[in-house]
Short mmCIF file of C-alpha atoms in Angstrom, two decimals:
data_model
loop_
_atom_site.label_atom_id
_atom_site.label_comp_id
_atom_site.label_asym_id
_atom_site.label_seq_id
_atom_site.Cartn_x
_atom_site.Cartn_y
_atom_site.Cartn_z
CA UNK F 1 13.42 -1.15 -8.44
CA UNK F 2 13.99 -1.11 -12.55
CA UNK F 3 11.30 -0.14 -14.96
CA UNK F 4 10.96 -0.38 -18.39
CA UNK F 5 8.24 0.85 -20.56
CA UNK F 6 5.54 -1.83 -20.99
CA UNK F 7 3.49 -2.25 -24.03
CA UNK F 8 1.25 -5.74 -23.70
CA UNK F 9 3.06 -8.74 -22.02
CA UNK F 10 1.97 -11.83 -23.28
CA UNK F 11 -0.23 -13.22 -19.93
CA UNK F 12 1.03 -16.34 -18.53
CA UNK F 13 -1.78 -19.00 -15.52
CA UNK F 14 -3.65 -19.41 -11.14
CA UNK F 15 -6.16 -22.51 -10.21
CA UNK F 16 -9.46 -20.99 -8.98
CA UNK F 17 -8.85 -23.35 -5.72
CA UNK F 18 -5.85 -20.78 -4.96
CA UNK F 19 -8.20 -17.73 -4.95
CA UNK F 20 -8.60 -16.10 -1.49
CA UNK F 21 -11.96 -13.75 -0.03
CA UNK F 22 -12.11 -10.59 -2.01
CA UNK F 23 -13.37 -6.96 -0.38
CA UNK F 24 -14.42 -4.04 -2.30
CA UNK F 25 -17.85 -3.26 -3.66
CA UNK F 26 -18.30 -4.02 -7.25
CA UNK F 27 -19.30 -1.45 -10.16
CA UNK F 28 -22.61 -1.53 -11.84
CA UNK F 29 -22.14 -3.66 -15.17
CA UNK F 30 -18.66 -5.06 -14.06
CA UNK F 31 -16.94 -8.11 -15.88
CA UNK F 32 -18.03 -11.19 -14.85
CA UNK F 33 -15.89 -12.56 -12.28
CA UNK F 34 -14.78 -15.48 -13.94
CA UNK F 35 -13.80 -13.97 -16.92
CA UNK F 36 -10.95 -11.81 -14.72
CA UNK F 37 -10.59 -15.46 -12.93
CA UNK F 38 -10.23 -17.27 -16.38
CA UNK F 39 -7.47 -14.80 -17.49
CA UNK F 40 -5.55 -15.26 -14.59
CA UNK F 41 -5.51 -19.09 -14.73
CA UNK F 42 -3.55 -18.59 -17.45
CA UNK F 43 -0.89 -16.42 -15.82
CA UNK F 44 -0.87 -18.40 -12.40
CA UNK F 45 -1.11 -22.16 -13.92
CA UNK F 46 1.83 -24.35 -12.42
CA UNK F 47 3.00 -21.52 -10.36
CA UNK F 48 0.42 -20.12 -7.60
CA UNK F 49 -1.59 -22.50 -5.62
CA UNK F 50 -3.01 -22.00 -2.22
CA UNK F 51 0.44 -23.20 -0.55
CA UNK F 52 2.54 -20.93 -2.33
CA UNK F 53 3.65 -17.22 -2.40
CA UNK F 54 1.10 -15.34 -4.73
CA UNK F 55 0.11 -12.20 -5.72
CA UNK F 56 -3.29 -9.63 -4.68
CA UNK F 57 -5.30 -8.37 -8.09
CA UNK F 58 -7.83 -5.79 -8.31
CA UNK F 59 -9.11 -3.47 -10.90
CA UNK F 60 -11.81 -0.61 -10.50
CA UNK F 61 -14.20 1.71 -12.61
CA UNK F 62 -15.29 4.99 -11.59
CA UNK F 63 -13.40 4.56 -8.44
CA UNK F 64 -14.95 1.11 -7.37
CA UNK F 65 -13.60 -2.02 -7.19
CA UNK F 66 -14.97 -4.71 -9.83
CA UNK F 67 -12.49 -6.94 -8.81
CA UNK F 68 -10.29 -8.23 -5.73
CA UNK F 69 -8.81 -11.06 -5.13
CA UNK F 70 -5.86 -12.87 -3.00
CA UNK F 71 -4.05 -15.55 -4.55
CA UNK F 72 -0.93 -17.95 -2.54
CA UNK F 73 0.20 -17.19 0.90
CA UNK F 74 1.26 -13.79 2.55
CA UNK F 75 3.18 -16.08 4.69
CA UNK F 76 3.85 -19.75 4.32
CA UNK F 77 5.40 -20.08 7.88
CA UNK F 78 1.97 -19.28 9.30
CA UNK F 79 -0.25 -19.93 5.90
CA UNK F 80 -1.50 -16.75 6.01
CA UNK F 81 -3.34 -16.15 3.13
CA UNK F 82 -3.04 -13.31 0.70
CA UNK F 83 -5.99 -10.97 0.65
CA UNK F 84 -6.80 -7.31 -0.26
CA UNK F 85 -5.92 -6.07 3.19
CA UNK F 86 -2.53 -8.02 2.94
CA UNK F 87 0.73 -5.32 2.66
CA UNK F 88 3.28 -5.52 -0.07
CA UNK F 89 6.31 -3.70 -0.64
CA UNK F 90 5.61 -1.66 -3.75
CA UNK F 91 9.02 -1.59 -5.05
CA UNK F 92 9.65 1.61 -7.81
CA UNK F 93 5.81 2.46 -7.61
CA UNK F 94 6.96 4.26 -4.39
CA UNK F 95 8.40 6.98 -7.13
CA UNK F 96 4.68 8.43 -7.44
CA UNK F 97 4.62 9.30 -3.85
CA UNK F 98 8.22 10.35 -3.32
CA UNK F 99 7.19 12.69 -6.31
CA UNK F 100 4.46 13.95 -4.55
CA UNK F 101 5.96 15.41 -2.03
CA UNK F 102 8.63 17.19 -4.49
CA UNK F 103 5.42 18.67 -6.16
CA UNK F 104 3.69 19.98 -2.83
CA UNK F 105 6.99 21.42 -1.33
CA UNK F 106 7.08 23.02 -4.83
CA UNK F 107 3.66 24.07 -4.79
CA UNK F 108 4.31 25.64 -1.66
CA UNK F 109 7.30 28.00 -2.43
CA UNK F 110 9.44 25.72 -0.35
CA UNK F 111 11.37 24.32 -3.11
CA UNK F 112 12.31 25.80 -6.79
CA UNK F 113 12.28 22.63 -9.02
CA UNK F 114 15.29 25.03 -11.66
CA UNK F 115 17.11 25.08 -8.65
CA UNK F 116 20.47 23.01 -8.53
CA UNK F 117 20.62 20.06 -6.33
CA UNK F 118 23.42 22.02 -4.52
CA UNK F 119 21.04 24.52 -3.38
CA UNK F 120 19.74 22.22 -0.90
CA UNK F 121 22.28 19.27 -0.73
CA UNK F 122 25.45 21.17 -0.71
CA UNK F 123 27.55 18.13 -0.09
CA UNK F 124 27.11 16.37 -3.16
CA UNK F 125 30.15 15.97 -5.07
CA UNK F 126 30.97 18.98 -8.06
CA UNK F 127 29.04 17.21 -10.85
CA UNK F 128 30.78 19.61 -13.40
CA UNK F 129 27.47 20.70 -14.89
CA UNK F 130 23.62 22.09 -13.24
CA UNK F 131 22.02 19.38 -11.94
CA UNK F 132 17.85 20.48 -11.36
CA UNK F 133 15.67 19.12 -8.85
CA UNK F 134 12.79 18.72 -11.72
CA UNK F 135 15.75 17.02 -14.09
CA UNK F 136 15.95 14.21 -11.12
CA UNK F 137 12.17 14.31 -10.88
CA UNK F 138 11.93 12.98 -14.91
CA UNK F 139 14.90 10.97 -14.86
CA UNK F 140 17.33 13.24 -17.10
CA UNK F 141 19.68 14.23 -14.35
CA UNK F 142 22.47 11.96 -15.85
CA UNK F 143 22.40 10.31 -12.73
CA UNK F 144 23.43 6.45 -12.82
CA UNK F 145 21.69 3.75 -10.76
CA UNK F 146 22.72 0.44 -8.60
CA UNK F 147 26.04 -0.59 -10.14
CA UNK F 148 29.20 -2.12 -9.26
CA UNK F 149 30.71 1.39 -8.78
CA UNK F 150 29.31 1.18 -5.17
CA UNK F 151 31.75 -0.96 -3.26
CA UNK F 152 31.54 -2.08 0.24
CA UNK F 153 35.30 -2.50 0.81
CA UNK F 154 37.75 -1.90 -2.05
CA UNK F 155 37.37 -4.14 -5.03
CA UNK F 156 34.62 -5.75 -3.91
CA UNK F 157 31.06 -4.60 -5.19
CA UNK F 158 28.06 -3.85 -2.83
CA UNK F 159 25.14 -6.11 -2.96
CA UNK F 160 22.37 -4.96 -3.13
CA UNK F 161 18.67 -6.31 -2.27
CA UNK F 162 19.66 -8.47 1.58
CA UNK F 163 24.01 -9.68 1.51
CA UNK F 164 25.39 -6.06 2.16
CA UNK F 165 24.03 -3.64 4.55
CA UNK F 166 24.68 -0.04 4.33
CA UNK F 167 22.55 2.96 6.73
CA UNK F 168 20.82 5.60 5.20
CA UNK F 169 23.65 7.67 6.31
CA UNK F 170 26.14 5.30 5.12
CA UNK F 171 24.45 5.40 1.66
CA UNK F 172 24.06 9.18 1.17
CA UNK F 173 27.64 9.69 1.66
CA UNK F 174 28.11 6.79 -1.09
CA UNK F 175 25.82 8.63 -3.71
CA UNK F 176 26.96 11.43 -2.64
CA UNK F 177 30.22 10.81 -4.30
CA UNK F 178 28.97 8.70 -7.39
CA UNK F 179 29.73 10.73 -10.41
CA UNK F 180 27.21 11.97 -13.28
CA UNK F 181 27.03 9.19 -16.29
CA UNK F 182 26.11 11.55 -18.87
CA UNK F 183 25.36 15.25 -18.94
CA UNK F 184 22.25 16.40 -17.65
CA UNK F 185 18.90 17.19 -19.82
CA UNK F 186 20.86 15.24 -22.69
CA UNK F 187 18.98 11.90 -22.59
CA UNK F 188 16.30 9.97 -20.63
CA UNK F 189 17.69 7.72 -17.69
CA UNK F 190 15.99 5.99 -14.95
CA UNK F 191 17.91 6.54 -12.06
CA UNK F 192 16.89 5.01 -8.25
CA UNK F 193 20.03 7.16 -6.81
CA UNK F 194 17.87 10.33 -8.06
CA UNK F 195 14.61 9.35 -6.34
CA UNK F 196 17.18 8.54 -3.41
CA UNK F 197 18.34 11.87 -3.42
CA UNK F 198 14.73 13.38 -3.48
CA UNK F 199 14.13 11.78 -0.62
CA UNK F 200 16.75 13.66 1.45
CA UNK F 201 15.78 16.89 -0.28
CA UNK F 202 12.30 16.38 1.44
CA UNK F 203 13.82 15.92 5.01
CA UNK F 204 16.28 18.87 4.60
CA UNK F 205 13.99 21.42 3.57
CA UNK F 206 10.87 20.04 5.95
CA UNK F 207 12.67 18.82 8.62
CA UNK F 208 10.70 15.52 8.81
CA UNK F 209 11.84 12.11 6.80
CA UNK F 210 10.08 11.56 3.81
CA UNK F 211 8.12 8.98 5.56
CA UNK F 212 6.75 11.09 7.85
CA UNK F 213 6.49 14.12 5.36
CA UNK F 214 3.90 11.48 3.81
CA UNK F 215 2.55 9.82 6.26
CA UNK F 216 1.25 13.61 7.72
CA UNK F 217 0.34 15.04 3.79
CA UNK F 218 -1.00 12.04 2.01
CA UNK F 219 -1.46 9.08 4.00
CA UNK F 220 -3.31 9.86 6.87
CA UNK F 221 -5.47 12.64 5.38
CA UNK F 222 -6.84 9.71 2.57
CA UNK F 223 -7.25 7.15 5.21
CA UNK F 224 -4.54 5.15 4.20
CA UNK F 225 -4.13 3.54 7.26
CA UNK F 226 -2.20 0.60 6.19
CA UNK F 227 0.67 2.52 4.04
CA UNK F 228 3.80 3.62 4.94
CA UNK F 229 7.44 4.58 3.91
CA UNK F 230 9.39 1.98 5.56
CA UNK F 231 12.52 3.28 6.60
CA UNK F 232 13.28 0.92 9.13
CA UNK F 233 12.79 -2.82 7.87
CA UNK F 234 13.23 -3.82 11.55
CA UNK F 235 9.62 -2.34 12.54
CA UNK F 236 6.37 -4.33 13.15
CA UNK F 237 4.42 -3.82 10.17
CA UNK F 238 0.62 -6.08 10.68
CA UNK F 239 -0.62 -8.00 7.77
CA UNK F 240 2.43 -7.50 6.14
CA UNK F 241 3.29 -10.12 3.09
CA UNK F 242 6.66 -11.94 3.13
CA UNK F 243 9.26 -12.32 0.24
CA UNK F 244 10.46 -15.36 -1.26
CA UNK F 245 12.89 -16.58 -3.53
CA UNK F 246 11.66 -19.88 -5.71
CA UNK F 247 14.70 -22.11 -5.50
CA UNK F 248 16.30 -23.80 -8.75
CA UNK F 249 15.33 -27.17 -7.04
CA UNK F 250 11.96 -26.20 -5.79
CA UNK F 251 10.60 -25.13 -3.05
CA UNK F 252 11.42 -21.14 -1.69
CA UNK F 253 13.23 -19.44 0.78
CA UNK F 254 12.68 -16.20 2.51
CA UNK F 255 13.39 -12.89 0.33
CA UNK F 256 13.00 -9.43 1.89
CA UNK F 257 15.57 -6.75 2.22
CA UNK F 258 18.06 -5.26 5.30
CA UNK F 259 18.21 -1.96 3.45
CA UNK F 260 16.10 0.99 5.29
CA UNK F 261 16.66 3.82 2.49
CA UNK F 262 13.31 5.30 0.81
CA UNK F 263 12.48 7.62 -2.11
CA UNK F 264 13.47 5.51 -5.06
CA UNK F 265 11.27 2.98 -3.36
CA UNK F 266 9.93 1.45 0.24
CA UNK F 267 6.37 2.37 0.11
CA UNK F 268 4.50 -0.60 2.03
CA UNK F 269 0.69 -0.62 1.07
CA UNK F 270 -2.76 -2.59 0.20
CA UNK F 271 -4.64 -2.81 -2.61
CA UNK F 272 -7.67 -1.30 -0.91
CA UNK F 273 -5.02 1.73 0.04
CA UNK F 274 -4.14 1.93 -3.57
CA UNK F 275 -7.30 2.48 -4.22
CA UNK F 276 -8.27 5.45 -2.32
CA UNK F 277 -4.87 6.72 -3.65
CA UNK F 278 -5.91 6.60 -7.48
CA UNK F 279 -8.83 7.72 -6.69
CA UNK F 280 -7.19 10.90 -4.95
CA UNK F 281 -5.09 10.84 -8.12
CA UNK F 282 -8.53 10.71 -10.45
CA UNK F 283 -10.50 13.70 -8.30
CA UNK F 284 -7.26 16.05 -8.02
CA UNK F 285 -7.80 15.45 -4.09
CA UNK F 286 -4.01 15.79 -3.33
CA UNK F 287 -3.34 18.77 -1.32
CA UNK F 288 -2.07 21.95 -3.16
CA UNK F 289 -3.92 20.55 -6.42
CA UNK F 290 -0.60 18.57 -7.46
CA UNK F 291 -2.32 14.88 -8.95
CA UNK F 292 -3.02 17.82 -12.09
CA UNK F 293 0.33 18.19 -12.55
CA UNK F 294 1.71 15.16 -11.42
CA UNK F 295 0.22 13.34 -14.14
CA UNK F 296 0.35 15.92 -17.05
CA UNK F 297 2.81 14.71 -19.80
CA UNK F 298 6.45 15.94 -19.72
CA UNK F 299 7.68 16.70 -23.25
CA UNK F 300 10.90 16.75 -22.10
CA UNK F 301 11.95 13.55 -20.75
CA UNK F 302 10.73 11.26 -23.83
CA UNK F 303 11.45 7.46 -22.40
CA UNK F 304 12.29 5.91 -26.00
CA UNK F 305 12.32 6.18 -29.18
CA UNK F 306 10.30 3.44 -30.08
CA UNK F 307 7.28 5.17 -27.61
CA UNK F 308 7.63 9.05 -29.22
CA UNK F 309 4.61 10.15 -27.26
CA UNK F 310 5.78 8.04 -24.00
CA UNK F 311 7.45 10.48 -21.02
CA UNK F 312 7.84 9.91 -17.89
CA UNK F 313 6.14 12.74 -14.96
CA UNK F 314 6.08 12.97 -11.77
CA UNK F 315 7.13 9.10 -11.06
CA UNK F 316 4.16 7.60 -13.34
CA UNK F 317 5.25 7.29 -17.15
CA UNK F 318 2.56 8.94 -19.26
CA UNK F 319 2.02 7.31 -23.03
CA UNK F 320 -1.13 6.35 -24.92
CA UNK F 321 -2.60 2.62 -25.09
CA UNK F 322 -6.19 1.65 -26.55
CA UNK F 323 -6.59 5.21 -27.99
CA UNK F 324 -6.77 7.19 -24.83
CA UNK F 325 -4.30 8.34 -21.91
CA UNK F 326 -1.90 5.69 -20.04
CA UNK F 327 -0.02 5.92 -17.02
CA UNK F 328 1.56 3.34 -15.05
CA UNK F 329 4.85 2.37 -12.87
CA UNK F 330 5.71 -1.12 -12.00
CA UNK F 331 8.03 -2.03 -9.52
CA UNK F 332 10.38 -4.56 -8.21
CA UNK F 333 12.71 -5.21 -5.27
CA UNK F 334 13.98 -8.58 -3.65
CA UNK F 335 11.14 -10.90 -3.92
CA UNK F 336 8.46 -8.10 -4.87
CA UNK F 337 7.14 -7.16 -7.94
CA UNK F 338 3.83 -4.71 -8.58
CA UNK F 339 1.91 -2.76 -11.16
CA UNK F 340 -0.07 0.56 -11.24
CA UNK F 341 -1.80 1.15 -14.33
CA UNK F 342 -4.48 3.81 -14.94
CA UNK F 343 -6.57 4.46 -18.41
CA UNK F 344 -8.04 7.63 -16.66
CA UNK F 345 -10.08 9.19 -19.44
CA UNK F 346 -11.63 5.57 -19.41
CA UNK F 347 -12.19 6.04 -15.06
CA UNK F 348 -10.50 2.26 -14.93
CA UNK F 349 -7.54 1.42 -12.47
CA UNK F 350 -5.30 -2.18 -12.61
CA UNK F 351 -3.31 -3.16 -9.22
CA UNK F 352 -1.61 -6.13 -9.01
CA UNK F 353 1.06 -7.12 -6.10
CA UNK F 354 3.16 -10.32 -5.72
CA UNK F 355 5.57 -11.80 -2.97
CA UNK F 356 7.49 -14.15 -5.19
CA UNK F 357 10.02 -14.40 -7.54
CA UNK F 358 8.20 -17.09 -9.19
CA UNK F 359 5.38 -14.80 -10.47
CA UNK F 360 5.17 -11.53 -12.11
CA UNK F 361 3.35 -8.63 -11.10
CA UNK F 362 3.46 -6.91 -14.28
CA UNK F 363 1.89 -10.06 -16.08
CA UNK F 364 -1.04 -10.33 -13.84
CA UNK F 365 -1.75 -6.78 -14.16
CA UNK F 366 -1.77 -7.11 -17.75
CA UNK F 367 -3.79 -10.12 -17.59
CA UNK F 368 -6.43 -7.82 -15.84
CA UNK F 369 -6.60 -5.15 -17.67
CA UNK F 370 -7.14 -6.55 -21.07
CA UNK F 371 -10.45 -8.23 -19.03
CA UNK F 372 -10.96 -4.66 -18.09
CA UNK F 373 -10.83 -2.93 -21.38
CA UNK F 374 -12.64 -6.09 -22.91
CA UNK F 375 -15.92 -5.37 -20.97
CA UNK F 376 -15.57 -1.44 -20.77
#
């Protein structure tokens, strides 16, 4: 579930026989399809075919689609084909929702984001220094992340992603014992155990888990009826897209995670879900008016040097690209790897989601949005 800032990646190849149905309804002067197909060739060329894992692509303007398309298998078992109603894991752009509900229990009174973390997980270990809920929220908690610290017996290192399986119970007490790595509000750190922790903040002060503090504020209210926090892997999930690993000698093997925690990531969803969700995030139709501040730059968790104007809000990194406002996550866990990008002054929207190592999710989005910002 790592992230770095992305500036452009250089887009890589799929053959136009791989391309699956697309849904949505296109935009009045859209690109021409084959120009988004053409870039895409590039990206997809000697890795995605139409009997291997793939990816789902789709860009919109104004809120509508002008582009959607399945490419590989959702499931090679059954060759089930990847299409926009096929369900990914999203990997780290879960943060954006898991943020969400931190802003509406804030917008609410129910929370104060100066608080401590103590106020409302008093079990967490004596960090030796304040440690705020909105200093977790921007990644400057001095939390640390995944790391060999986290052992599942003595001297041996939990693995994470599907070889070691902890519960969600079994977890919290772990983090809740994994010291600070720096002091707080002192630099900018991306840290999944923070997100993790948000996640339990949301069940202790609304008495429901996170995913069903979402499901009842967000994803049923949108119509996003094929979303979820999945916080037990073990559940039937229809339409949902498998992981898989490509294999050294060719070929792949299956790829999902055993691991039912949520916050930092989990979010299951389509690409036509995404889009009613940037489009609640576009029209400031969250409840409690929170996509306005959600998205508004934080001065004070600057992501790099190198990006001065880059910071990261409420889990989408705000910057500039192509003169205007951009904000974006990707994502990535076991097999998975996806892409939110939004130039919102500019009303366009990139998605891309892929179920194999093999391929990149970040790359394809790329690949579509400089087709995007080429026609615009």
């Amino acid at each position: 579930m790592h992230h770095k800032w992305l500036s452009a990646l250089v887009a890589g190849v799929c053959l136009a026989s791989c391309s699956n149905a697309a849904t949505g309804q296109a935009a009045d002067n859209a690109p021409d399809a084959a120009a988004f197909e053409a870039a895409l060739n590039d990206v997809f060329a000697g890795k995605v075919s139409d009997d291997t894992p793939g990816c789902v692509a789709g860009a919109t303007r104004g809120g509508e689609f002008v582009f959607a398309q399945g490419y590989g298998l959702a499931n090679m078992e059954y060759s089930m084909p990847i299409t926009p109603d096929s369900v990914f894991r999203m990997g780290s752009v879960s943060k954006q929702f898991t943020a969400a509900a931190i802003a509406l229990l804030d917008a609410r009174g129910q929370i104060d984001l100066t608080a401590d973390i103590h106020t409302y997980l008093p079990e967490l270990m004596d960090y030796g220094h304040e440690v705020t809920v909105e200093q977790m929220v921007h990644h400057m908690s001095g939390m640390g992340d995944y790391d060999d610290r986290f052992e599942v017996r003595p001297g041996e290192a939990f693995r994470f992603g599907n070889e070691d399986y902890w519960t969600i119970e079994e977890f919290y007490a772990a983090v809740a014992q994994h010291p600070l790595d720096h002091e707080p509000g002192t630099q900018w750190r991306y840290s999944n155990l923070a997100y993790f922790l948000l996640s339990q903040l949301v069940e202790r002060v609304s008495g429901q888990t996170l995913a069903e503090y979402a499901q009842a504020e967000f994803f049923t209210p949108l119509g996003m009826d094929d979303t979820l926090f999945n916080d037990d892997v073990n559940q039937i999930i229809p339409n949902r897209a498998s992981g898989y690993l490509a294999l050294e000698e060719g070929g792949f093997e299956t790829f999902d995670t055993n691991l039912d925690w949520v916050g930092d990531g989990g979010v299951y969803t389509t690409l036509n879900d995404m889009r009613l969700w940037d489009n609640a995030l576009t029209q400031n139709a969250l409840p409690d008016g929170i996509a306005e501040v959600m998205l508004a730059p934080y001065p004070g968790a600057p992501i790099s040097e190198d990006n001065p104007g880059a910071t990261y809000a409420y889990g989408m990194f705000v910057g500039e690209r192509y003169g205007t406002t951009f904000q974006m996550h990707s994502g990535g866990w076991v097999a998975f790897s996806t892409m939110h990008m939004r130039l919102p002054e500019r009303g366009l929207s990139v998605f891309a989601m892929c179920n194999g190592t093999h391929v990149s999710g970040p790359e394809v989005a790329e690949a579509v949005l400089g087709v995007l910002v080429g026609a615009d």
